[in-house]
PDB file of C-alpha atoms in Angstrom:
ATOM      1  CA  MET N1098     -19.239  11.573  16.877  1.00 70.00           C
ATOM      2  CA  LYS N1099     -19.360  10.682  19.948  1.00 75.00           C
ATOM      3  CA  PRO N1100     -21.875   9.612  21.937  1.00 81.00           C
ATOM      4  CA  SER N1101     -24.398  13.134  22.779  1.00 89.00           C
ATOM      5  CA  THR N1102     -24.678  15.242  26.463  1.00 91.00           C
ATOM      6  CA  THR N1103     -28.983  17.413  26.346  1.00 93.00           C
ATOM      7  CA  ILE N1104     -28.164  19.779  29.188  1.00 94.00           C
ATOM      8  CA  LEU N1105     -30.695  20.930  30.789  1.00 95.00           C
ATOM      9  CA  THR N1106     -30.494  23.202  33.667  1.00 95.00           C
ATOM     10  CA  VAL N1107     -33.320  22.682  36.480  1.00 95.00           C
ATOM     11  CA  ALA N1108     -32.792  24.594  39.736  1.00 93.00           C
ATOM     12  CA  ASP N1109     -33.310  21.794  42.251  1.00 92.00           C
ATOM     13  CA  GLU N1110     -31.803  18.949  41.351  1.00 92.00           C
ATOM     14  CA  GLY N1111     -33.891  15.965  43.776  1.00 93.00           C
ATOM     15  CA  ARG N1112     -36.898  17.629  42.101  1.00 94.00           C
ATOM     16  CA  ALA N1113     -35.818  17.316  38.788  1.00 95.00           C
ATOM     17  CA  ARG N1114     -34.608  13.800  39.765  1.00 95.00           C
ATOM     18  CA  THR N1115     -37.509  12.976  41.278  1.00 96.00           C
ATOM     19  CA  PHE N1116     -39.267  13.749  38.004  1.00 97.00           C
ATOM     20  CA  TYR N1117     -36.639  12.552  36.105  1.00 97.00           C
ATOM     21  CA  GLU N1118     -36.403   9.633  36.593  1.00 96.00           C
ATOM     22  CA  GLY N1119     -39.584   8.760  38.983  1.00 95.00           C
ATOM     23  CA  ALA N1120     -42.031   9.776  36.213  1.00 95.00           C
ATOM     24  CA  LEU N1121     -40.053   9.864  32.559  1.00 96.00           C
ATOM     25  CA  GLY N1122     -38.248   6.256  33.550  1.00 95.00           C
ATOM     26  CA  LEU N1123     -34.722   7.054  32.979  1.00 96.00           C
ATOM     27  CA  PRO N1124     -31.551   5.785  35.077  1.00 96.00           C
ATOM     28  CA  VAL N1125     -29.448   7.926  37.256  1.00 96.00           C
ATOM     29  CA  ARG N1126     -26.122   6.568  36.102  1.00 95.00           C
ATOM     30  CA  GLY N1127     -24.879   8.478  38.395  1.00 95.00           C
ATOM     31  CA  LYS N1128     -22.447  12.241  38.997  1.00 95.00           C
ATOM     32  CA  ASP N1129     -19.820  13.506  36.160  1.00 93.00           C
ATOM     33  CA  PRO N1130     -16.851  15.766  37.971  1.00 93.00           C
ATOM     34  CA  THR N1131     -19.067  19.030  38.120  1.00 92.00           C
ATOM     35  CA  GLY N1132     -21.712  16.663  40.001  1.00 92.00           C
ATOM     36  CA  MET N1133     -23.594  16.879  37.133  1.00 94.00           C
ATOM     37  CA  THR N1134     -26.483  14.379  37.119  1.00 96.00           C
ATOM     38  CA  ILE N1135     -26.130  12.148  34.209  1.00 96.00           C
ATOM     39  CA  LEU N1136     -29.399  10.169  33.466  1.00 96.00           C
ATOM     40  CA  GLY N1137     -29.472   7.844  30.808  1.00 96.00           C
ATOM     41  CA  LEU N1138     -31.226   8.369  27.401  1.00 93.00           C
ATOM     42  CA  ASP N1139     -32.030   5.033  24.423  1.00 87.00           C
ATOM     43  CA  GLY N1140     -28.484   4.335  23.725  1.00 85.00           C
ATOM     44  CA  SER N1141     -25.513   5.781  24.462  1.00 88.00           C
ATOM     45  CA  ALA N1142     -26.729  10.030  24.650  1.00 92.00           C
ATOM     46  CA  SER N1143     -27.308  10.553  28.860  1.00 95.00           C
ATOM     47  CA  LEU N1144     -28.960  14.381  29.626  1.00 96.00           C
ATOM     48  CA  GLY N1145     -27.181  16.121  32.845  1.00 96.00           C
ATOM     49  CA  LEU N1146     -29.561  18.210  35.121  1.00 96.00           C
ATOM     50  CA  MET N1147     -27.230  21.213  35.961  1.00 95.00           C
ATOM     51  CA  VAL N1148     -28.486  22.625  38.410  1.00 95.00           C
ATOM     52  CA  ASP N1149     -28.442  27.266  38.554  1.00 93.00           C
ATOM     53  CA  ALA N1150     -30.967  28.441  40.168  1.00 87.00           C
ATOM     54  CA  ASN N1151     -30.885  31.488  38.026  1.00 88.00           C
ATOM     55  CA  ALA N1152     -31.831  30.006  35.007  1.00 81.00           C
ATOM     56  CA  VAL N1153     -33.640  31.296  32.527  1.00 81.00           C
ATOM     57  CA  HIS N1154     -34.854  28.941  30.081  1.00 83.00           C
ATOM     58  CA  SER N1155     -36.089  28.634  26.163  1.00 81.00           C
ATOM     59  CA  GLY N1156     -39.812  28.724  25.545  1.00 86.00           C
ATOM     60  CA  HIS N1157     -39.434  26.407  22.680  1.00 91.00           C
ATOM     61  CA  THR N1158     -38.841  22.507  23.112  1.00 94.00           C
ATOM     62  CA  ALA N1159     -36.214  21.187  25.345  1.00 94.00           C
ATOM     63  CA  LEU N1160     -35.727  18.184  24.377  1.00 94.00           C
ATOM     64  CA  THR N1161     -37.630  14.841  21.859  1.00 94.00           C
ATOM     65  CA  PHE N1162     -38.646  11.441  23.298  1.00 95.00           C
ATOM     66  CA  GLU N1163     -39.745   9.051  19.914  1.00 94.00           C
ATOM     67  CA  VAL N1164     -42.198   6.582  21.539  1.00 95.00           C
ATOM     68  CA  GLU N1165     -44.060   3.635  19.218  1.00 95.00           C
ATOM     69  CA  ASN N1166     -47.912   4.946  21.061  1.00 96.00           C
ATOM     70  CA  LEU N1167     -48.353   8.128  21.401  1.00 97.00           C
ATOM     71  CA  GLU N1168     -51.322   7.655  23.710  1.00 97.00           C
ATOM     72  CA  THR N1169     -49.899   5.364  25.443  1.00 97.00           C
ATOM     73  CA  ALA N1170     -46.681   7.428  26.474  1.00 97.00           C
ATOM     74  CA  MET N1171     -49.183  10.714  27.248  1.00 98.00           C
ATOM     75  CA  ALA N1172     -51.116   7.363  29.103  1.00 97.00           C
ATOM     76  CA  ASP N1173     -48.358   7.155  31.026  1.00 97.00           C
ATOM     77  CA  LEU N1174     -46.344   9.826  32.007  1.00 97.00           C
ATOM     78  CA  GLU N1175     -50.503  11.237  32.390  1.00 97.00           C
ATOM     79  CA  GLY N1176     -50.433   8.708  36.018  1.00 96.00           C
ATOM     80  CA  HIS N1177     -47.282   9.700  37.231  1.00 95.00           C
ATOM     81  CA  GLY N1178     -48.605  13.558  38.005  1.00 95.00           C
ATOM     82  CA  VAL N1179     -47.680  15.125  34.052  1.00 97.00           C
ATOM     83  CA  HIS N1180     -49.855  18.122  33.031  1.00 97.00           C
ATOM     84  CA  PHE N1181     -49.976  18.593  28.717  1.00 98.00           C
ATOM     85  CA  GLU N1182     -49.719  21.380  27.303  1.00 96.00           C
ATOM     86  CA  ASP N1183     -52.009  23.014  24.133  1.00 96.00           C
ATOM     87  CA  TYR N1184     -50.602  25.504  21.232  1.00 95.00           C
ATOM     88  CA  ASP N1185     -52.607  27.054  18.663  1.00 96.00           C
ATOM     89  CA  LEU N1186     -49.771  28.962  16.958  1.00 93.00           C
ATOM     90  CA  PRO N1187     -49.596  29.473  13.697  1.00 93.00           C
ATOM     91  CA  GLY N1188     -48.233  25.730  12.066  1.00 87.00           C
ATOM     92  CA  LEU N1189     -48.794  24.743  14.476  1.00 91.00           C
ATOM     93  CA  LYS N1190     -52.485  23.240  16.324  1.00 95.00           C
ATOM     94  CA  THR N1191     -53.186  21.287  19.571  1.00 96.00           C
ATOM     95  CA  ASP N1192     -56.417  18.633  19.616  1.00 96.00           C
ATOM     96  CA  GLU N1193     -58.665  18.498  22.944  1.00 96.00           C
ATOM     97  CA  HIS N1194     -56.426  15.828  23.753  1.00 97.00           C
ATOM     98  CA  HIS N1195     -53.125  17.526  22.980  1.00 97.00           C
ATOM     99  CA  ILE N1196     -52.112  15.971  19.836  1.00 97.00           C
ATOM    100  CA  TRP N1197     -50.778  17.815  16.698  1.00 96.00           C
ATOM    101  CA  SER N1198     -50.231  15.568  14.050  1.00 94.00           C
ATOM    102  CA  GLN N1199     -50.020  16.897  10.568  1.00 91.00           C
ATOM    103  CA  GLY N1200     -49.260  14.078   7.682  1.00 87.00           C
ATOM    104  CA  GLY N1201     -47.749  11.172   9.644  1.00 88.00           C
ATOM    105  CA  GLU N1202     -46.550  12.870  12.213  1.00 92.00           C
ATOM    106  CA  ARG N1203     -47.882  13.220  15.745  1.00 96.00           C
ATOM    107  CA  ALA N1204     -46.252  15.299  19.257  1.00 97.00           C
ATOM    108  CA  SER N1205     -47.444  16.449  21.990  1.00 97.00           C
ATOM    109  CA  TRP N1206     -45.852  18.221  24.970  1.00 97.00           C
ATOM    110  CA  PHE N1207     -45.142  18.913  28.233  1.00 98.00           C
ATOM    111  CA  ALA N1208     -43.246  20.444  31.234  1.00 96.00           C
ATOM    112  CA  ASP N1209     -40.236  19.729  33.733  1.00 96.00           C
ATOM    113  CA  PRO N1210     -40.228  21.035  37.472  1.00 94.00           C
ATOM    114  CA  ASP N1211     -38.404  24.349  36.263  1.00 93.00           C
ATOM    115  CA  GLY N1212     -40.474  25.005  32.939  1.00 94.00           C
ATOM    116  CA  ASN N1213     -37.881  22.678  30.487  1.00 95.00           C
ATOM    117  CA  ILE N1214     -40.621  22.030  27.517  1.00 96.00           C
ATOM    118  CA  LEU N1215     -40.493  17.948  26.621  1.00 97.00           C
ATOM    119  CA  CYS N1216     -41.950  15.998  23.563  1.00 97.00           C
ATOM    120  CA  LEU N1217     -43.502  13.480  22.494  1.00 97.00           C
ATOM    121  CA  HIS N1218     -43.190  12.434  19.156  1.00 96.00           C
ATOM    122  CA  GLN N1219     -44.283   9.588  16.502  1.00 95.00           C
ATOM    123  CA  GLY N1220     -43.949   8.857  13.377  1.00 89.00           C
ATOM    124  CA  GLY N1221     -43.116  10.685  10.027  1.00 70.00           C
ATOM    125  CA  VAL N1222     -39.215  10.355   9.181  1.00 60.00           C
ATOM    126  CA  ILE N1223     -36.873  12.922  10.081  1.00 53.00           C
ATOM    127  CA  GLU N1224     -33.529  12.561   7.761  1.00 51.00           C
ATOM    128  CA  TYR N1225     -29.969  14.143   8.086  1.00 48.00           C
ATOM    129  CA  SER N1226     -28.009  14.966   5.555  1.00 47.00           C
ATOM    130  CA  MET N1227     -23.961  15.723   6.715  1.00 48.00           C
TER     131      MET N1227
END
């Protein structure tokens, strides 16, 4: 398979670009032929910001970032104004530090300025088979 691109809808491209480039530190790779801003993710993957003022967001995690140290990554993002969410759902409850943990996995969630839900994830092994 070729490199993948995750596409998120945003109402205001400038605001979203400031968030993803400034707060998250993603490098801007340029624009695709449709004019969509493309940002770099780890490796060859990328993130596209598609402008749609009427977009309805899914209400679930749209993109997860794997991190080596969850608290360090959270502190860095909080320093850029990111607010972490708390959840109390069946099978998913965050603690007083906005962290969910189970076994060797730990995660914390936040939203971009357009309501796309993003996640920081540490640990655990995800196995795929095709």
